[in-house]
Coordinates of C-alpha atoms in Angstrom, one line a residue:
X1 CA -120.8 -113.3 -236.8
X2 CA -121.0 -117.0 -235.5
X3 CA -118.6 -118.6 -232.8
X4 CA -115.4 -119.6 -234.7
X5 CA -114.6 -123.5 -234.5
X6 CA -110.8 -122.4 -233.4
X7 CA -110.3 -119.3 -231.4
X8 CA -106.5 -119.3 -231.8
X9 CA -107.1 -118.0 -235.5
X10 CA -109.3 -115.4 -234.2
X11 CA -110.9 -113.3 -234.7
X12 CA -110.3 -111.0 -232.0
X13 CA -111.9 -109.9 -228.9
X14 CA -112.6 -106.3 -228.4
X15 CA -109.7 -104.8 -226.4
X16 CA -110.7 -102.4 -223.6
X17 CA -110.8 -98.8 -224.6
X18 CA -107.7 -97.0 -223.7
X19 CA -108.8 -93.0 -224.3
X20 CA -112.7 -91.4 -225.9
X21 CA -111.4 -91.9 -229.8
X22 CA -110.7 -96.0 -229.1
X23 CA -114.1 -96.2 -226.7
X24 CA -116.2 -94.5 -229.7
X25 CA -114.6 -97.5 -231.9
X26 CA -115.5 -100.1 -229.8
X27 CA -119.1 -99.0 -229.1
X28 CA -119.6 -97.8 -233.0
X29 CA -118.3 -101.6 -233.5
X30 CA -120.9 -103.4 -231.0
X31 CA -123.5 -102.0 -233.4
X32 CA -124.5 -102.5 -236.3
X33 CA -123.2 -100.3 -239.0
X34 CA -124.1 -96.8 -238.8
X35 CA -122.1 -93.2 -239.9
X36 CA -120.5 -92.0 -237.1
X37 CA -120.3 -88.3 -235.8
X38 CA -118.2 -86.3 -238.0
X39 CA -115.2 -83.6 -237.2
X40 CA -113.1 -85.3 -234.5
X41 CA -110.1 -84.3 -233.8
X42 CA -106.8 -85.5 -233.6
X43 CA -104.2 -84.5 -231.8
X44 CA -102.1 -86.1 -229.4
X45 CA -98.6 -84.9 -228.4
X46 CA -96.7 -87.1 -229.5
X47 CA -98.7 -89.5 -231.9
X48 CA -96.3 -93.1 -232.1
X49 CA -96.7 -93.3 -227.8
X50 CA -100.4 -91.4 -228.1
X51 CA -102.3 -95.3 -226.4
X52 CA -105.9 -93.5 -228.3
X53 CA -104.7 -93.2 -231.4
X54 CA -103.2 -96.1 -232.0
X55 CA -105.7 -98.0 -230.5
X56 CA -107.9 -96.9 -232.9
X57 CA -105.7 -97.4 -235.5
X58 CA -105.1 -101.1 -234.8
X59 CA -109.2 -101.2 -234.3
X60 CA -109.3 -99.9 -237.8
X61 CA -106.9 -102.0 -239.6
X62 CA -107.5 -105.0 -237.3
X63 CA -111.3 -105.1 -239.7
X64 CA -108.6 -106.4 -242.8
X65 CA -107.5 -109.0 -240.7
X66 CA -109.0 -111.8 -239.2
X67 CA -111.4 -108.9 -237.5
X68 CA -113.5 -108.6 -234.3
X69 CA -114.9 -111.6 -232.5
X70 CA -119.4 -110.6 -232.6
X71 CA -119.1 -107.4 -234.5
X72 CA -120.9 -106.9 -238.0
X73 CA -118.2 -107.3 -241.0
X74 CA -119.9 -104.5 -243.0
X75 CA -117.4 -102.9 -241.3
X76 CA -114.1 -103.3 -243.2
X77 CA -115.4 -100.5 -245.7
X78 CA -118.1 -98.2 -243.5
X79 CA -117.3 -95.3 -244.8
X80 CA -117.0 -92.6 -241.8
X81 CA -115.1 -94.7 -240.2
X82 CA -113.2 -94.7 -242.8
X83 CA -112.5 -91.5 -242.5
X84 CA -111.7 -91.4 -239.2
X85 CA -108.7 -94.1 -239.9
X86 CA -107.8 -91.7 -242.5
X87 CA -107.2 -89.0 -240.2
X88 CA -104.9 -90.6 -238.3
X89 CA -103.3 -93.0 -240.4
X90 CA -102.5 -88.7 -241.4
X91 CA -101.3 -87.9 -238.6
X92 CA -98.9 -91.1 -237.4
X93 CA -97.7 -90.9 -240.3
X94 CA -96.5 -87.4 -240.6
X95 CA -95.3 -88.0 -237.4
X96 CA -93.4 -91.4 -238.8
X97 CA -92.2 -89.2 -241.1
X98 CA -90.9 -86.4 -239.0
X99 CA -89.5 -89.0 -237.3
X100 CA -87.1 -90.2 -239.4
X101 CA -86.8 -87.5 -242.7
X102 CA -86.2 -87.9 -245.7
X103 CA -83.2 -91.4 -246.5
X104 CA -80.4 -90.0 -249.5
X105 CA -80.5 -92.7 -252.0
X106 CA -77.1 -93.0 -252.4
X107 CA -75.6 -93.1 -255.7
X108 CA -74.8 -97.1 -255.5
X109 CA -78.4 -98.1 -255.3
X110 CA -81.1 -98.6 -253.4
X111 CA -79.7 -102.1 -252.3
X112 CA -76.4 -100.0 -250.6
X113 CA -78.5 -97.2 -249.3
X114 CA -80.5 -100.1 -246.8
X115 CA -77.3 -101.7 -245.9
X116 CA -76.4 -98.4 -244.9
X117 CA -79.6 -97.5 -242.9
X118 CA -78.9 -100.7 -240.9
X119 CA -75.1 -100.4 -240.6
X120 CA -76.3 -96.9 -238.8
X121 CA -78.5 -98.6 -236.9
X122 CA -77.9 -97.9 -233.1
X123 CA -80.6 -99.2 -230.8
X124 CA -80.9 -100.4 -227.9
X125 CA -79.2 -103.8 -227.5
X126 CA -82.4 -105.9 -226.2
X127 CA -81.0 -108.8 -227.7
X128 CA -78.2 -108.9 -226.4
X129 CA -80.3 -108.7 -223.1
X130 CA -82.7 -111.3 -224.3
X131 CA -80.1 -113.7 -224.2
X132 CA -77.2 -112.8 -220.9
X133 CA -79.3 -111.0 -218.6
X134 CA -82.7 -111.0 -218.9
X135 CA -84.9 -112.8 -216.3
X136 CA -88.4 -115.6 -217.8
X137 CA -90.8 -113.2 -215.8
X138 CA -89.1 -110.3 -218.8
X139 CA -88.8 -112.4 -221.7
X140 CA -92.2 -113.7 -221.0
X141 CA -93.3 -109.5 -221.7
X142 CA -90.6 -109.8 -224.5
X143 CA -93.0 -113.3 -226.2
X144 CA -96.2 -111.6 -225.8
X145 CA -94.3 -107.8 -227.1
X146 CA -94.1 -110.0 -230.2
X147 CA -97.5 -112.1 -229.6
X148 CA -98.9 -109.4 -231.7
X149 CA -97.3 -109.7 -235.3
X150 CA -96.0 -112.9 -235.3
X151 CA -99.6 -114.8 -234.7
X152 CA -99.6 -113.0 -238.4
X153 CA -96.9 -113.5 -239.2
X154 CA -96.2 -112.1 -242.0
X155 CA -100.1 -111.0 -243.3
X156 CA -99.3 -107.7 -243.1
X157 CA -96.3 -107.1 -245.6
X158 CA -98.9 -109.8 -248.3
X159 CA -100.7 -107.1 -249.2
X160 CA -98.2 -105.6 -251.7
X161 CA -98.3 -109.0 -253.8
X162 CA -101.4 -108.0 -256.0
X163 CA -99.1 -104.5 -256.8
X164 CA -96.5 -105.9 -257.5
X165 CA -94.9 -106.8 -260.9
X166 CA -91.7 -109.1 -262.6
X167 CA -88.6 -109.5 -260.7
X168 CA -90.2 -108.2 -257.8
X169 CA -93.0 -109.7 -257.2
X170 CA -91.0 -113.4 -257.6
X171 CA -88.6 -112.2 -255.1
X172 CA -91.2 -111.6 -252.5
X173 CA -93.0 -114.2 -253.5
X174 CA -90.0 -116.5 -252.2
X175 CA -89.6 -115.1 -248.4
X176 CA -93.7 -115.4 -248.2
X177 CA -93.6 -118.8 -249.0
X178 CA -90.7 -120.1 -246.3
X179 CA -92.7 -117.3 -243.8
X180 CA -95.3 -119.6 -244.6
X181 CA -93.6 -122.6 -244.2
X182 CA -94.2 -123.6 -247.8
X183 CA -97.6 -124.3 -247.3
X184 CA -97.0 -127.0 -244.5
X185 CA -99.2 -125.6 -241.1
X186 CA -96.7 -127.6 -238.5
X187 CA -93.7 -124.9 -240.6
X188 CA -95.6 -121.9 -240.7
X189 CA -93.8 -119.1 -238.4
X190 CA -96.8 -118.5 -236.4
X191 CA -97.4 -121.9 -235.5
X192 CA -94.0 -121.5 -234.7
X193 CA -94.2 -118.6 -232.4
X194 CA -97.1 -120.6 -231.3
X195 CA -95.4 -122.7 -229.5
X196 CA -93.1 -120.9 -227.9
X197 CA -95.7 -119.2 -226.1
X198 CA -97.6 -122.5 -225.6
X199 CA -93.6 -123.8 -224.0
X200 CA -93.8 -120.3 -221.8
X201 CA -97.3 -120.7 -220.0
X202 CA -98.7 -118.1 -222.3
X203 CA -102.1 -117.6 -224.3
X204 CA -101.5 -119.0 -227.4
X205 CA -105.1 -117.3 -229.3
X206 CA -104.7 -114.4 -231.4
X207 CA -103.9 -111.1 -230.4
X208 CA -104.8 -113.2 -227.3
X209 CA -102.9 -110.4 -225.5
X210 CA -103.0 -106.9 -227.5
X211 CA -105.2 -105.5 -223.9
X212 CA -101.0 -105.9 -221.9
X213 CA -98.9 -104.4 -224.6
X214 CA -98.6 -100.3 -225.2
X215 CA -98.7 -97.8 -228.0
X216 CA -95.6 -98.5 -229.0
X217 CA -95.4 -101.9 -229.6
X218 CA -99.4 -101.9 -231.5
X219 CA -97.3 -98.4 -233.7
X220 CA -95.1 -100.8 -234.8
X221 CA -97.9 -103.3 -236.3
X222 CA -99.8 -100.7 -236.9
X223 CA -96.9 -99.2 -239.3
X224 CA -97.0 -102.4 -241.2
X225 CA -100.6 -102.2 -241.4
X226 CA -100.4 -98.3 -243.1
X227 CA -97.9 -99.7 -245.5
X228 CA -99.4 -103.0 -246.4
X229 CA -103.2 -101.4 -247.1
X230 CA -101.9 -98.0 -249.6
X231 CA -100.8 -98.6 -252.8
X232 CA -98.8 -95.5 -252.9
X233 CA -96.1 -96.2 -250.0
X234 CA -95.4 -100.2 -251.7
X235 CA -92.3 -99.0 -251.7
X236 CA -91.9 -98.6 -247.9
X237 CA -93.8 -101.9 -247.9
X238 CA -90.9 -103.9 -249.1
X239 CA -88.1 -101.2 -247.5
X240 CA -89.7 -102.2 -244.2
X241 CA -90.2 -106.0 -245.1
X242 CA -85.6 -105.6 -245.8
X243 CA -84.6 -103.6 -243.2
X244 CA -87.3 -106.7 -240.9
X245 CA -85.5 -109.3 -242.5
X246 CA -81.7 -107.7 -242.6
X247 CA -81.5 -107.0 -239.3
X248 CA -83.3 -110.6 -237.6
X249 CA -80.4 -113.5 -237.9
X250 CA -78.1 -112.6 -235.5
X251 CA -81.2 -111.3 -232.7
X252 CA -83.5 -114.9 -233.7
X253 CA -79.9 -116.2 -232.3
X254 CA -79.3 -114.9 -229.0
X255 CA -83.2 -114.8 -228.8
X256 CA -83.2 -119.0 -228.3
X257 CA -79.6 -118.5 -226.6
X258 CA -82.1 -116.4 -224.3
X259 CA -84.2 -119.1 -223.6
X260 CA -82.1 -122.6 -223.7
X261 CA -80.0 -120.4 -221.1
X262 CA -83.4 -120.0 -219.1
X263 CA -83.3 -123.7 -219.6
X264 CA -86.0 -123.5 -222.5
X265 CA -85.8 -126.4 -225.0
X266 CA -86.5 -127.3 -229.1
X267 CA -89.5 -126.4 -229.0
X268 CA -89.5 -123.1 -227.7
X269 CA -86.2 -122.1 -229.1
X270 CA -87.7 -123.4 -233.1
X271 CA -88.9 -120.0 -234.0
X272 CA -85.9 -118.3 -233.3
X273 CA -83.5 -120.5 -234.8
X274 CA -85.7 -121.2 -237.9
X275 CA -85.2 -117.4 -238.7
X276 CA -81.0 -117.4 -238.2
X277 CA -81.0 -119.3 -241.1
X278 CA -84.2 -118.4 -242.6
X279 CA -83.6 -114.6 -242.7
X280 CA -79.6 -115.2 -243.1
X281 CA -81.1 -115.7 -247.3
X282 CA -84.5 -113.4 -247.6
X283 CA -81.7 -111.0 -246.1
X284 CA -80.3 -111.4 -249.8
X285 CA -83.0 -111.1 -251.6
X286 CA -85.0 -108.6 -250.3
X287 CA -82.4 -106.1 -250.4
X288 CA -81.2 -107.0 -254.3
X289 CA -84.5 -109.1 -256.2
X290 CA -86.9 -107.7 -254.2
X291 CA -86.6 -103.9 -253.6
X292 CA -83.7 -103.8 -256.4
X293 CA -85.6 -105.5 -258.9
X294 CA -88.8 -102.9 -257.7
X295 CA -86.6 -99.8 -258.8
X296 CA -85.5 -101.5 -261.6
X297 CA -89.1 -101.3 -263.3
X298 CA -90.1 -98.5 -260.7
X299 CA -87.1 -96.6 -260.2
X300 CA -89.3 -93.2 -258.3
X301 CA -89.9 -95.3 -255.7
X302 CA -86.4 -95.8 -254.7
X303 CA -86.9 -93.2 -252.0
X304 CA -89.9 -94.8 -250.4
X305 CA -87.6 -98.2 -249.9
X306 CA -85.3 -96.1 -247.9
X307 CA -87.7 -94.4 -246.1
X308 CA -89.9 -97.7 -245.5
X309 CA -86.7 -99.3 -243.8
X310 CA -85.9 -96.6 -241.7
X311 CA -89.2 -95.6 -240.8
X312 CA -89.2 -100.2 -239.3
X313 CA -85.8 -99.6 -237.5
X314 CA -86.7 -96.1 -235.7
X315 CA -89.5 -97.7 -234.6
X316 CA -87.8 -101.1 -233.2
X317 CA -85.6 -98.6 -231.9
X318 CA -88.8 -97.2 -229.3
X319 CA -89.6 -100.2 -228.5
X320 CA -86.4 -101.6 -227.7
X321 CA -85.6 -98.8 -225.1
X322 CA -88.5 -98.9 -224.0
X323 CA -88.6 -102.5 -222.7
X324 CA -84.8 -101.9 -221.8
X325 CA -85.6 -98.8 -219.8
X326 CA -88.7 -100.1 -218.0
X327 CA -86.6 -103.6 -217.0
X328 CA -84.2 -100.5 -215.7
X329 CA -86.7 -99.0 -213.6
X330 CA -87.7 -102.4 -212.2
X331 CA -91.1 -101.8 -214.1
X332 CA -92.7 -104.2 -215.8
X333 CA -93.1 -103.0 -219.8
X334 CA -96.5 -104.5 -219.7
X335 CA -99.9 -102.3 -219.1
X336 CA -101.6 -103.1 -215.8
X337 CA -102.5 -105.6 -214.4
X338 CA -99.6 -107.2 -214.1
X339 CA -98.4 -110.3 -215.3
X340 CA -99.4 -113.5 -213.3
X341 CA -97.3 -115.8 -210.9
X342 CA -93.9 -117.4 -212.9
X343 CA -94.6 -121.0 -212.8
X344 CA -91.9 -122.6 -209.9
X345 CA -88.9 -123.8 -212.0
X346 CA -88.5 -124.6 -215.1
X347 CA -87.8 -128.6 -216.3
X348 CA -84.0 -127.7 -218.0
X349 CA -82.9 -129.6 -221.2
X350 CA -81.1 -132.5 -221.9
X351 CA -82.5 -133.7 -217.9
X352 CA -84.2 -135.9 -219.4
X353 CA -82.7 -137.2 -223.2
X354 CA -85.8 -139.3 -224.5
X355 CA -88.6 -137.8 -222.7
X356 CA -91.6 -135.6 -225.3
X357 CA -92.1 -132.0 -226.0
X358 CA -94.5 -132.1 -223.5
X359 CA -92.2 -133.0 -220.7
X360 CA -90.1 -130.1 -220.4
X361 CA -93.8 -127.7 -221.3
X362 CA -93.1 -125.5 -218.1
X363 CA -96.0 -125.2 -215.1
X364 CA -98.6 -122.2 -217.0
X365 CA -99.7 -120.1 -215.2
X366 CA -102.8 -117.8 -215.8
X367 CA -102.9 -116.5 -219.4
X368 CA -101.6 -113.0 -219.2
X369 CA -104.6 -110.0 -220.6

């Protein structure tokens, strides 16, 4: 594979292995496509937090996104690698189903069921912590975690588009059009997040922070890919997106306010500010037009919709708990090595009213690896 002209957009660099399974996959991907040994045993105690399993799934899934630098693209459909992925997926999906059970569809319908799940969600108050108390080091860690998804924002849910028709498809297109900036590169949510990374002095390259994030972060991303790459899980994928949109507006307001508290300007906060308004509209479209529209056409998918929403909320709770527990214990939420030294100062918003965006950028520390 030739070297890309712009590394911001992928392909990603192969990560460091985290166990024997991911080590075998990384080693295989460095070579031309070939059959992998059969009979691989995958039985971790907790699949959702198992570093080796989650990285193995991510390695397989990324072949369907931007790919891996220097890896033969024919690996995407190599039968024995797909068989290994399917085995890991069965273990992961079973663990998620044990975690969330089978949500009951209320008599009022799937939109009401989504609202009930969101209202009952009692996850850790990560957004409030980032708004009011988190220091710059902790906010940078949060952004590093989220970079794995936000630099390809909306892509996992777009897998549903060719699998839908009618009202659900129209609603999904409406949501995704906003996510992709209505065709303007500078308004794409992934590009807005890249500006946030840059303002915080972090590497803006695609999947640049993959080695730093733990299994629980990979699991939140792998869940979307699992749902997106299987037609049988299209209902779960739409339910996941609906829950995502229905729980997004207030947290994003808090994230933006947290960055303002730390002295950052509107370029740093634009990604979060954009979501405050957009997701307030998206949540209604997602619940009623998208998920409601899907279930009107395919009533049997209603339980899947609620399962996808419950699964997304549950893994996000685990993610938030990991960050808050790590910070409460005085340790980093990222994998070693530790984050680099922070910039000594942060330019305050309003200190130079006529300044250009570059003038208020904090000095950049070395990128996280």
